[in-house]
mmCIF file of C-alpha atoms and ligand atoms in Angstrom:
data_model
loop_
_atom_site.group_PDB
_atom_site.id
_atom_site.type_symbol
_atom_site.label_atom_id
_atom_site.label_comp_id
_atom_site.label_asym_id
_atom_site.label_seq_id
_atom_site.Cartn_x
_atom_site.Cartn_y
_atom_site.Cartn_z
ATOM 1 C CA UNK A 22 -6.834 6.311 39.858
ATOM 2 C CA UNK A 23 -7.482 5.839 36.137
ATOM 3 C CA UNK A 24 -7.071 8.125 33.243
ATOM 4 C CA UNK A 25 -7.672 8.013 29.485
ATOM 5 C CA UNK A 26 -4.616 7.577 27.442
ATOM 6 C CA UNK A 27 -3.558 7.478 24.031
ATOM 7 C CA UNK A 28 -2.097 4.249 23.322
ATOM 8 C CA UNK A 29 0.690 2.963 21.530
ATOM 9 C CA UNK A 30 -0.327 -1.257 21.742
ATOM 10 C CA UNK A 31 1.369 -3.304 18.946
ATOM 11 C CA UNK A 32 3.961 -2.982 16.192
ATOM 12 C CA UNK A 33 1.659 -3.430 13.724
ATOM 13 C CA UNK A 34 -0.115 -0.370 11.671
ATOM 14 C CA UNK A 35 -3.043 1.803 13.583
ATOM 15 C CA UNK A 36 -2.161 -0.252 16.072
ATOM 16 C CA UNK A 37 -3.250 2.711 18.602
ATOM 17 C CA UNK A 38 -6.570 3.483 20.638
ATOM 18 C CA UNK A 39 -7.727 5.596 23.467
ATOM 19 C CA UNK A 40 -7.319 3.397 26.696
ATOM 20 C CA UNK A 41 -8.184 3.708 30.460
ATOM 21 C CA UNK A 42 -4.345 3.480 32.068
ATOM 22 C CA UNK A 43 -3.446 3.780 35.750
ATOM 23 C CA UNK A 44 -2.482 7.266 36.745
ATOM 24 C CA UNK A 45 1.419 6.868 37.181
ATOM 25 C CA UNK A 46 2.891 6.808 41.018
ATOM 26 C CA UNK A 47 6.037 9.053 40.857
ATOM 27 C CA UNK A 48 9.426 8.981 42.721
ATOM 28 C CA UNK A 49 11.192 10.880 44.885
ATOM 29 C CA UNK A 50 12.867 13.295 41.821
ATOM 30 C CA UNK A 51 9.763 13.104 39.960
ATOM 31 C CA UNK A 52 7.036 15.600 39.376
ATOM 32 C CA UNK A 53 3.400 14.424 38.582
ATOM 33 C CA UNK A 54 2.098 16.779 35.340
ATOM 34 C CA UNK A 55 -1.158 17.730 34.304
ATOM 35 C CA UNK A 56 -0.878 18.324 30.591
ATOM 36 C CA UNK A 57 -2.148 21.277 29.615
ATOM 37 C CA UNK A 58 -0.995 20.836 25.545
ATOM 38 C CA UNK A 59 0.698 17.993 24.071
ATOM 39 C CA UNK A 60 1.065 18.342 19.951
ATOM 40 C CA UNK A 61 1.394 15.495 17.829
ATOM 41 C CA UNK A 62 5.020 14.818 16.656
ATOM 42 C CA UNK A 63 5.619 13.397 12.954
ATOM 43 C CA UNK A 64 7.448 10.514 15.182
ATOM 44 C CA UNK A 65 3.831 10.320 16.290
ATOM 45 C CA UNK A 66 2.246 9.560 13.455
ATOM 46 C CA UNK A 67 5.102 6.864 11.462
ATOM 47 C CA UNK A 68 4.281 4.873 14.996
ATOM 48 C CA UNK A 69 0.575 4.781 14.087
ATOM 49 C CA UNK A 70 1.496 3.668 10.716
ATOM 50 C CA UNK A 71 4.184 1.356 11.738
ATOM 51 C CA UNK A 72 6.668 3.608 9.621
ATOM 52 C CA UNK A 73 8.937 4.383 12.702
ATOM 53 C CA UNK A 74 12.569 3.665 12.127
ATOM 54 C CA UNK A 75 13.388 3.190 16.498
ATOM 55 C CA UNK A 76 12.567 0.760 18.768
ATOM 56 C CA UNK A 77 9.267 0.666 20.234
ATOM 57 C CA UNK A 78 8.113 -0.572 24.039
ATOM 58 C CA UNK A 79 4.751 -0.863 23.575
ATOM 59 C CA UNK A 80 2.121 -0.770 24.587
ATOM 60 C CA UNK A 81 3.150 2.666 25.601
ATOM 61 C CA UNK A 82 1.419 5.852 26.142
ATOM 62 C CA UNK A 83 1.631 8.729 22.963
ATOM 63 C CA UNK A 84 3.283 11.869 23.004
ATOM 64 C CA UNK A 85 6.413 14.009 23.756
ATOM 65 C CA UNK A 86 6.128 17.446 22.788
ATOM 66 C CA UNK A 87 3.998 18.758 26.063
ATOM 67 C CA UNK A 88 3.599 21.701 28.280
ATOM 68 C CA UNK A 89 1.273 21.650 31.605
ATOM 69 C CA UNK A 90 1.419 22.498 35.233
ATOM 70 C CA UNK A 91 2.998 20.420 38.564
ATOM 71 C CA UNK A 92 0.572 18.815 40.425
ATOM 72 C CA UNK A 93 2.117 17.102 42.933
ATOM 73 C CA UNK A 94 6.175 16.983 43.530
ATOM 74 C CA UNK A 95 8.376 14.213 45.074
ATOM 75 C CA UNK A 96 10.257 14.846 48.300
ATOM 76 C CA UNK A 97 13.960 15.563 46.605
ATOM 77 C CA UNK A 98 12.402 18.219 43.686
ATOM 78 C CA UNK A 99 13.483 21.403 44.772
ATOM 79 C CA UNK A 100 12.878 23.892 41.943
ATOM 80 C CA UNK A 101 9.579 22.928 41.316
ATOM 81 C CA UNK A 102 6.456 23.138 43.062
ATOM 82 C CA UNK A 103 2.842 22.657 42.525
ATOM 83 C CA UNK A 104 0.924 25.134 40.605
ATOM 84 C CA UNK A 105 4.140 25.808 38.779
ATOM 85 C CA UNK A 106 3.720 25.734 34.742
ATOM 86 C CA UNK A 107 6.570 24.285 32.609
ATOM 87 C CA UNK A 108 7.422 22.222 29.632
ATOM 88 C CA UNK A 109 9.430 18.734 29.795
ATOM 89 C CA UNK A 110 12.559 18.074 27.834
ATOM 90 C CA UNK A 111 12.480 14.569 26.029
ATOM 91 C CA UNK A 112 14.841 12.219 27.692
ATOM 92 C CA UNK A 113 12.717 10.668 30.230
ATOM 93 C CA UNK A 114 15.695 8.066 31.007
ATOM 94 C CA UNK A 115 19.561 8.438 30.817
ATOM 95 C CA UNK A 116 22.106 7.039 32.457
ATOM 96 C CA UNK A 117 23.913 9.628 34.417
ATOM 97 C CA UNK A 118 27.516 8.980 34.222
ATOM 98 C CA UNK A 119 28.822 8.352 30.589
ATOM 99 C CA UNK A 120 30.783 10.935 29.702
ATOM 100 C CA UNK A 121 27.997 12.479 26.795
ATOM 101 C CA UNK A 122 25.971 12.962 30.597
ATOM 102 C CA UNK A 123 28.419 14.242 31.966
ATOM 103 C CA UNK A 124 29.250 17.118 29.388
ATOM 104 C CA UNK A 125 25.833 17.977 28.750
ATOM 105 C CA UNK A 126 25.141 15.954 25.979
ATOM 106 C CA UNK A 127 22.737 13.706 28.017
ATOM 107 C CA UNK A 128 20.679 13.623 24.372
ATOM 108 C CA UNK A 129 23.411 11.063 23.084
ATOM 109 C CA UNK A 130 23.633 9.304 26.134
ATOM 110 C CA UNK A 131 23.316 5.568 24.873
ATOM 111 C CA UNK A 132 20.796 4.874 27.280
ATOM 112 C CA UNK A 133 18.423 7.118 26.625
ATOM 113 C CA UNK A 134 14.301 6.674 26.304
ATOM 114 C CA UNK A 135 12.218 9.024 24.943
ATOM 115 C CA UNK A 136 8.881 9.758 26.644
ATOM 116 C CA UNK A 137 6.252 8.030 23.991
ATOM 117 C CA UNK A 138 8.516 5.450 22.923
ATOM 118 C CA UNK A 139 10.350 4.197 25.362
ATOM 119 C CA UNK A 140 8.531 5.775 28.617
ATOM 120 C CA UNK A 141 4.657 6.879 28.755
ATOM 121 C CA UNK A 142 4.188 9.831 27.220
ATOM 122 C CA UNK A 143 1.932 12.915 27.868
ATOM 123 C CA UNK A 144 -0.950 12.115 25.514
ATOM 124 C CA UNK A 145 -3.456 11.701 29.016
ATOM 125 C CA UNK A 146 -4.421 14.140 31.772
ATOM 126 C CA UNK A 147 -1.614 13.156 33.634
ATOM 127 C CA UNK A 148 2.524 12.189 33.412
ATOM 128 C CA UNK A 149 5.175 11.579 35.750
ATOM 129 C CA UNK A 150 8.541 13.046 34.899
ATOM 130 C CA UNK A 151 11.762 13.561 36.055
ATOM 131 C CA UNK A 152 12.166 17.060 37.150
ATOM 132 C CA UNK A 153 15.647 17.343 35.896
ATOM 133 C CA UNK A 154 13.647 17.414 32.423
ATOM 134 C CA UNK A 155 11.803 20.884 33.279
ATOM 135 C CA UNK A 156 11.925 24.524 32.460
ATOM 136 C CA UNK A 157 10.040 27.122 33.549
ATOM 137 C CA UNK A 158 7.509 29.005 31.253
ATOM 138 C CA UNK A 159 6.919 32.496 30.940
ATOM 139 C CA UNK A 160 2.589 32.982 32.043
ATOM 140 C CA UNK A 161 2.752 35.034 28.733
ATOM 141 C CA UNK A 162 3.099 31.367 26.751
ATOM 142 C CA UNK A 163 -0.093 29.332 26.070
ATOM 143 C CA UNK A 164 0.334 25.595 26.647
ATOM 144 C CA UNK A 165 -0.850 25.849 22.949
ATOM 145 C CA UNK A 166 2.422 27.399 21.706
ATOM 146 C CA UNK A 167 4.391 26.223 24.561
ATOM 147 C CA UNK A 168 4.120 22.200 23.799
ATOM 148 C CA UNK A 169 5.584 23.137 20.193
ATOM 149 C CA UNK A 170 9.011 23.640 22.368
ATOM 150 C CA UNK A 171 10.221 20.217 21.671
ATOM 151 C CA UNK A 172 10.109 19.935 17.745
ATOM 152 C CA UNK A 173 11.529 24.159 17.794
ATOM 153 C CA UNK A 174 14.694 22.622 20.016
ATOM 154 C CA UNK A 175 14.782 19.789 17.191
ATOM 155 C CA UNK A 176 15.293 22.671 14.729
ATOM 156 C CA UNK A 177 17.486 25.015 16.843
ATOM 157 C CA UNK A 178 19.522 22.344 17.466
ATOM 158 C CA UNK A 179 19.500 21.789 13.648
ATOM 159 C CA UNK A 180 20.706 25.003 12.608
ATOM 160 C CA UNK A 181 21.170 27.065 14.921
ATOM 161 C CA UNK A 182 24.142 24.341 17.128
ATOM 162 C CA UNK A 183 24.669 21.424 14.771
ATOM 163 C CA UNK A 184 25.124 24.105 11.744
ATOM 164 C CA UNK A 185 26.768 27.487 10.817
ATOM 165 C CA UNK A 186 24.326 29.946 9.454
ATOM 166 C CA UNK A 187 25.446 33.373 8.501
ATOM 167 C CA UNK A 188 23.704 36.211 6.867
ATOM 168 C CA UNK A 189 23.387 35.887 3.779
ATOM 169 C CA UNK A 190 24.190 32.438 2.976
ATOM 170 C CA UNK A 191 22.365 30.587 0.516
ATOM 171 C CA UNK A 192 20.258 27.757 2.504
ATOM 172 C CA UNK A 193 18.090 25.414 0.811
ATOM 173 C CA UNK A 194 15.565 23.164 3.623
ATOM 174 C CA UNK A 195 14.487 19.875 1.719
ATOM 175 C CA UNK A 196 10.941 18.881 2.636
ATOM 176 C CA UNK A 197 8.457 21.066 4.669
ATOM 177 C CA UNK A 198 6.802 19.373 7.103
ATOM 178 C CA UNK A 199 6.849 20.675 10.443
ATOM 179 C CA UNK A 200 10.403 20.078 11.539
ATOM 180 C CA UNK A 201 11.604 21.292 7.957
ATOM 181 C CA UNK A 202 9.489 24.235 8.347
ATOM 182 C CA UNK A 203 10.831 25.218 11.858
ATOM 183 C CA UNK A 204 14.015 24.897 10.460
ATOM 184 C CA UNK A 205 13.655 27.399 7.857
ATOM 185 C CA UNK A 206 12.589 29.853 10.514
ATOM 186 C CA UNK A 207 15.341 28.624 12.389
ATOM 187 C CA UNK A 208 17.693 29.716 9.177
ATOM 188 C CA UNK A 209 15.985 32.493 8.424
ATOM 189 C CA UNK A 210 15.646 33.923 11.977
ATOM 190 C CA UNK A 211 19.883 33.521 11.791
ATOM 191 C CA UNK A 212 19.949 35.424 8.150
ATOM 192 C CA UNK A 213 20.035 32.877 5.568
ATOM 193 C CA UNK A 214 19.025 34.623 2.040
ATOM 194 C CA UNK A 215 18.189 33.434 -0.304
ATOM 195 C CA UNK A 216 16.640 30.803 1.456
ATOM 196 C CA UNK A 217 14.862 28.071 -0.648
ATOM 197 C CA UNK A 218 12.335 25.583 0.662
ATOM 198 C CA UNK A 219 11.380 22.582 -1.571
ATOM 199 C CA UNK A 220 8.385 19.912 -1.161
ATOM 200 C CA UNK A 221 6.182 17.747 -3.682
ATOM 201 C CA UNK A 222 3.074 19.134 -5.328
ATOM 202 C CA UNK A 223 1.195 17.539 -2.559
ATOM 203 C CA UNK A 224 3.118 20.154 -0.060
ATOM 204 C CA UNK A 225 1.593 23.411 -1.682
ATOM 205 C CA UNK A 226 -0.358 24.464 1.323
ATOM 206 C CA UNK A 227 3.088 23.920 3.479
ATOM 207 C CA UNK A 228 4.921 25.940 0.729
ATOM 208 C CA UNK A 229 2.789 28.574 1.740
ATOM 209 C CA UNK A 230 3.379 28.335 4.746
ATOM 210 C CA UNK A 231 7.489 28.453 4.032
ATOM 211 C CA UNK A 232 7.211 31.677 2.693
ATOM 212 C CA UNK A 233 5.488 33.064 5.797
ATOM 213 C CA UNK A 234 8.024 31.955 7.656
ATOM 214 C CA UNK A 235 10.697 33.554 5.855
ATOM 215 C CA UNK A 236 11.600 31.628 2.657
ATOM 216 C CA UNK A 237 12.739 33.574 0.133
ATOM 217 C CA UNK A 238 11.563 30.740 -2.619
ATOM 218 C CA UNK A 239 9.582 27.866 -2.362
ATOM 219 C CA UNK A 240 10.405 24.985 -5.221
ATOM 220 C CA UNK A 241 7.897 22.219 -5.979
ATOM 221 C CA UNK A 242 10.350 20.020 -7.302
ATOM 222 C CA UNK A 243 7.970 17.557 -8.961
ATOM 223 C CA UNK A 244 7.506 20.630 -11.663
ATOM 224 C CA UNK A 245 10.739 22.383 -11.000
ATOM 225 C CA UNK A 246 14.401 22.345 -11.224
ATOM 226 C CA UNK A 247 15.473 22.811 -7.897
ATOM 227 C CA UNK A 248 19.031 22.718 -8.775
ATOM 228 C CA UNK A 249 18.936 24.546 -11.302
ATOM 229 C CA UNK A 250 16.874 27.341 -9.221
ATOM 230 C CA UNK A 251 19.999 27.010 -6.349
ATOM 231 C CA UNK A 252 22.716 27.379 -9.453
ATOM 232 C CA UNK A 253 20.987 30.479 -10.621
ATOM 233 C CA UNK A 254 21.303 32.600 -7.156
ATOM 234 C CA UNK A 255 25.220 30.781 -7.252
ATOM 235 C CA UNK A 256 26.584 28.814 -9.461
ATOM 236 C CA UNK A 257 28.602 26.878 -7.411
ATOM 237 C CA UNK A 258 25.517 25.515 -5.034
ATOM 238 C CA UNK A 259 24.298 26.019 -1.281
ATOM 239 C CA UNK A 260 26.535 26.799 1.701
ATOM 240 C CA UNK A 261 24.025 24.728 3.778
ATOM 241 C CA UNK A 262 21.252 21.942 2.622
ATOM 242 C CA UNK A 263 19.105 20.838 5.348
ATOM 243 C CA UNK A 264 17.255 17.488 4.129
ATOM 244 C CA UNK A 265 14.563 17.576 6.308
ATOM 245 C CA UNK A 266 12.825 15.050 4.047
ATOM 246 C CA UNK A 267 12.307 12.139 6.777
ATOM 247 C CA UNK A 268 13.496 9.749 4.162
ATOM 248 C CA UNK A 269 17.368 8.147 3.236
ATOM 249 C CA UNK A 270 17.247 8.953 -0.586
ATOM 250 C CA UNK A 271 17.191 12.935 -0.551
ATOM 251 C CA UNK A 272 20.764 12.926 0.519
ATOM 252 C CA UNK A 273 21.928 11.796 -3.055
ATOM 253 C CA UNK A 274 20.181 15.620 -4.183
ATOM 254 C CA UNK A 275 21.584 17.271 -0.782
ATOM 255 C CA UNK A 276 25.255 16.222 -2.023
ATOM 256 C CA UNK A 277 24.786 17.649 -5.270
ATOM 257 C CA UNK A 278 23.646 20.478 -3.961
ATOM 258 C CA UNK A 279 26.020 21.508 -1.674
ATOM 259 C CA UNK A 280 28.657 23.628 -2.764
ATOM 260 C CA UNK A 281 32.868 22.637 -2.757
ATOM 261 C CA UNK A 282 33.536 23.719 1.575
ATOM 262 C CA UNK A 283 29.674 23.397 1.956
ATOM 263 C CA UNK A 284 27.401 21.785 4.620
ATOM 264 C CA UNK A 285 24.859 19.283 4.609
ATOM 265 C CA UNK A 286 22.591 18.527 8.013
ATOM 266 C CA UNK A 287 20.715 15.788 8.020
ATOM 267 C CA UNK A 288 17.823 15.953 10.498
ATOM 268 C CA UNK A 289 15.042 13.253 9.380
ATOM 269 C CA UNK A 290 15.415 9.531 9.496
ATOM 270 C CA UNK A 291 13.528 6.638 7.817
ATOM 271 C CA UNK A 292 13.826 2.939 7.599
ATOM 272 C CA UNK A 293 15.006 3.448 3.978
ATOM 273 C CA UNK A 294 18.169 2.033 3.037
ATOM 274 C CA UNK A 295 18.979 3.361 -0.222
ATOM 275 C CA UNK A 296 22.767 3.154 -2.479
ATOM 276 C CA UNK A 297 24.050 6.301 -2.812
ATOM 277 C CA UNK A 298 27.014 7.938 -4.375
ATOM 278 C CA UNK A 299 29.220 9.795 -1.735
ATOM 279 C CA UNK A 300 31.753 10.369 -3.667
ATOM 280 C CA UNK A 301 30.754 14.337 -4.201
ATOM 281 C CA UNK A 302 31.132 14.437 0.123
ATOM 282 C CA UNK A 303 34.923 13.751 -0.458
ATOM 283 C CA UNK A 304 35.618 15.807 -3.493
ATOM 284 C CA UNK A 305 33.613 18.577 -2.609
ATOM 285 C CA UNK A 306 35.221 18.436 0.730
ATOM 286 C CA UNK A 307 31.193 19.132 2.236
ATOM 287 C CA UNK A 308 30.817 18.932 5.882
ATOM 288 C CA UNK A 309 28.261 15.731 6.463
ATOM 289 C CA UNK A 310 26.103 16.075 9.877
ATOM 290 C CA UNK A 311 23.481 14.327 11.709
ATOM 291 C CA UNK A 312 21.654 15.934 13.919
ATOM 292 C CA UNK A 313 19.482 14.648 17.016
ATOM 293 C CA UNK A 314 17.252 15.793 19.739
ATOM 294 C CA UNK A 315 18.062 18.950 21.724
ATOM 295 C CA UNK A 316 19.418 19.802 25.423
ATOM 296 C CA UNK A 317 18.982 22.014 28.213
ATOM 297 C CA UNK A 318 20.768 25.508 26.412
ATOM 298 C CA UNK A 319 19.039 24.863 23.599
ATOM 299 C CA UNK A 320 15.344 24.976 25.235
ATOM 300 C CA UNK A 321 15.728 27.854 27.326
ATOM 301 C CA UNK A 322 16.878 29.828 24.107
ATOM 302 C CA UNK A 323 13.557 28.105 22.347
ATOM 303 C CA UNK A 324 10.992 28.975 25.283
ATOM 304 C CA UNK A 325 12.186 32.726 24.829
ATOM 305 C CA UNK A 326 11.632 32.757 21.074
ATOM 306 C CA UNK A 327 8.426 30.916 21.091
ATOM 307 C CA UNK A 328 7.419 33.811 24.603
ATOM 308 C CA UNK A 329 8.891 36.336 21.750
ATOM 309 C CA UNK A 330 6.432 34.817 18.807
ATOM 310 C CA UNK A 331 9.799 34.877 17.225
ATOM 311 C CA UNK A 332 9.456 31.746 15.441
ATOM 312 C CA UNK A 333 5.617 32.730 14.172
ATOM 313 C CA UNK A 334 4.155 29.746 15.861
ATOM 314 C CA UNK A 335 1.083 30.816 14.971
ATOM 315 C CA UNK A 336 1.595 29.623 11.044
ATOM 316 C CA UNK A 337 2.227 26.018 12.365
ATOM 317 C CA UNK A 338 -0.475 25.140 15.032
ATOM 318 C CA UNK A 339 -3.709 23.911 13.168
ATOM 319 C CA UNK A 340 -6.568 22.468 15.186
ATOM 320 C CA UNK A 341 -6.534 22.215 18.956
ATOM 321 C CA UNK A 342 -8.610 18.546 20.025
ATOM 322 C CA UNK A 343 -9.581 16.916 23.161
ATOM 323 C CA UNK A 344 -8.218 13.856 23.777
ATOM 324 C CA UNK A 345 -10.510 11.689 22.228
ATOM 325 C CA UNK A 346 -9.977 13.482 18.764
ATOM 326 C CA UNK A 347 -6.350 12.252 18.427
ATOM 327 C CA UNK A 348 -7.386 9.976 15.085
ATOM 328 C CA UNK A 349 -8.581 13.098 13.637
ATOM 329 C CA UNK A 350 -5.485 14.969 14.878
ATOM 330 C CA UNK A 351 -2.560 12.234 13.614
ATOM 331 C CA UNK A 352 -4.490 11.821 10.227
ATOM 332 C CA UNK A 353 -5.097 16.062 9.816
ATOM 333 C CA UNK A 354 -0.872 15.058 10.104
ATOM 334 C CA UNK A 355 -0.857 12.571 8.172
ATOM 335 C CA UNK A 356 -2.727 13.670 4.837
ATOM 336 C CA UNK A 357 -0.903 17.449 5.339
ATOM 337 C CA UNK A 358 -4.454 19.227 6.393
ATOM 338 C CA UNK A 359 -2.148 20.642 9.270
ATOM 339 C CA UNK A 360 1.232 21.542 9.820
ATOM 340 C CA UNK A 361 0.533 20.241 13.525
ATOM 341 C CA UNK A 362 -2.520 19.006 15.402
ATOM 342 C CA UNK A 363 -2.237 20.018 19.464
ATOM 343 C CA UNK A 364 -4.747 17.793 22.002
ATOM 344 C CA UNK A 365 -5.354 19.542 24.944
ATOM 345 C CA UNK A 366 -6.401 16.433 27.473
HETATM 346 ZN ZN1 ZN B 3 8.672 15.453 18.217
HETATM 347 ZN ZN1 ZN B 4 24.664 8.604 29.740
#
């Protein structure tokens, strides 16, 4: 059988088209998917542009952030059976018995592959998956609001796991795009206040956006001050910066931002390599952290805020396209029209 499929073809930019692609077998502990949502990831869009900062298999098939229903399971799957709807966790491949695997943190496991990068993706009618990547969904989630699971478990992960948030601690988000947006919600859903969200004049319309979600203050820093905005709700700076940025060079502001015992988590990645003075991380004595993808707690706690509307996914989805709109969809991304584009194949 043959499907459509957004295609991921060559490591060279827009190097991406809609192509017919076999409609995968599966194995004995996989479960073939019909996607009923799949939203375009940022990651997405910097591997149309050849701006990714991984390594690519191509060609490969778009598209990790997906909800749909089972269609057909393999002979060892247990807990999930045809008809049943669900979203699918990220790492497609791990290896099982390192010792990250074997604590739980399977999302540091050195062998992992992503679904759209390293294994086909979800941006077709169909994907096979392992159903140890699975959770149930609630029938009161669209596969709308139910695909946006992944990049919420990004930001959960974020602030909510990787960082301490307390109410009423000053928390500033660098850069609101979609992942820096669901991490303000993230803070503000845990009681950061102020909280301060910053962007570019080009951002204004994602500003907005901040504020609905809970930002106390949005800074556009290309007119504004932003530290001296943080230094005039404390003097002594943040007790958590977020760069959210998806470039290297923010982190020279994030550091002088911070306060002395503060934290900095860094969440976006770039190719960027960029000279920076760390010297204010040891005298400041600021807690440094990386933060990346998500596991099983931390999508079961995301599935019941999105089923809750907790998170206000509403302010984040723009356009739902078929398929065979995804160049519309990536560049709606791309030139900040949406906050993010969901194809419904
Ligand atoms: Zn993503
Ligand atoms: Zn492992």
């Amino acid at each position: 059988m043959i499907q459509p499929a957004v295609v991921h073809y060559a490591l060279e930019a827009m190097a991406v088209e809609l192509r017919e692609v076999a409609v995968p077998d599966i194995g004995d502990a996989d479960v073939l998917l019909r996607v009923g949502a799949v939203s375009v990831c940022g990651s997405d869009v910097h591997q149309a542009y050849n701006t990714h900062s991984w390594p690519v298999n191509v060609p490969v098939v778009l598209g990790h952030e997906f909800a749909g229903t089972v269609a057909s399971a393999g002979g060892r799957v247990r807990h999930f059976h045809e008809g049943d709807r669900v979203v699918c966790e990220t790492a497609a491949e791990v290896c099982g018995e390192c010792v990250l695997c074997r604590t739980g943190r399977y999302n540091l496991c050195p062998h992992r592959r992503g679904f759209g990068y390293g294994i086909d993706g979800a941006m077709a009618p169909y994907v096979r998956v392992p159903a140890r990547c699975l959770h149930h969904i609630p029938g009161t989630l669209p596969f709308e609001l139910a695909c946006l699971a992944e990049p919420h478990a990004v930001a959960y992960n974020a602030m909510c796991v990787n960082s301490t948030v307390r109410p009423g601690d000053l928390v500033v988000v660098l850069g609101p795009g979609p992942i820096g947006l669901l991490c303000a919600r993230m803070a503000a859903l845990a009681g950061a206040d102020p909280l301060i969200v910053a962007g570019r004049s080009a951002d204004a319309p994602r500003l907005e956006t901040a504020t609905r979600l809970g930002a106390t203050q949005t800074v556009d820093v290309d007119r504004d001050n932003l530290n001296e905005i943080v230094r005039g709700f404390d003097p002594l700076g943040a007790d958590l910066v977020c760069d959210a940025t998806g470039a290297s060079g923010p982190l020279a502001a994030a550091l002088s931002l911070a306060r002395p015992g503060g934290q900095i988590t860094k969440v976006g990645w770039s190719p960027d390599v960029v000279a920076i003075d760390v010297n204010p991380l040891v005298q400041k004595n600021v807690h440094l952290q990386g933060t990346f993808s998500h596991n099983y707690p931390v999508w079961e706690r995301v599935i019941h805020l999105l089923d809750r509307r907790a998170t206000l996914p509403d302010a984040i989805v723009g356009a739902a396209l078929p398929l065979a709109g995804w160049r519309e969809a990536f560049t709606a991304m791309h030139d900040g029209r949406v906050i993010k584009s969901v194809l419904v194949p």
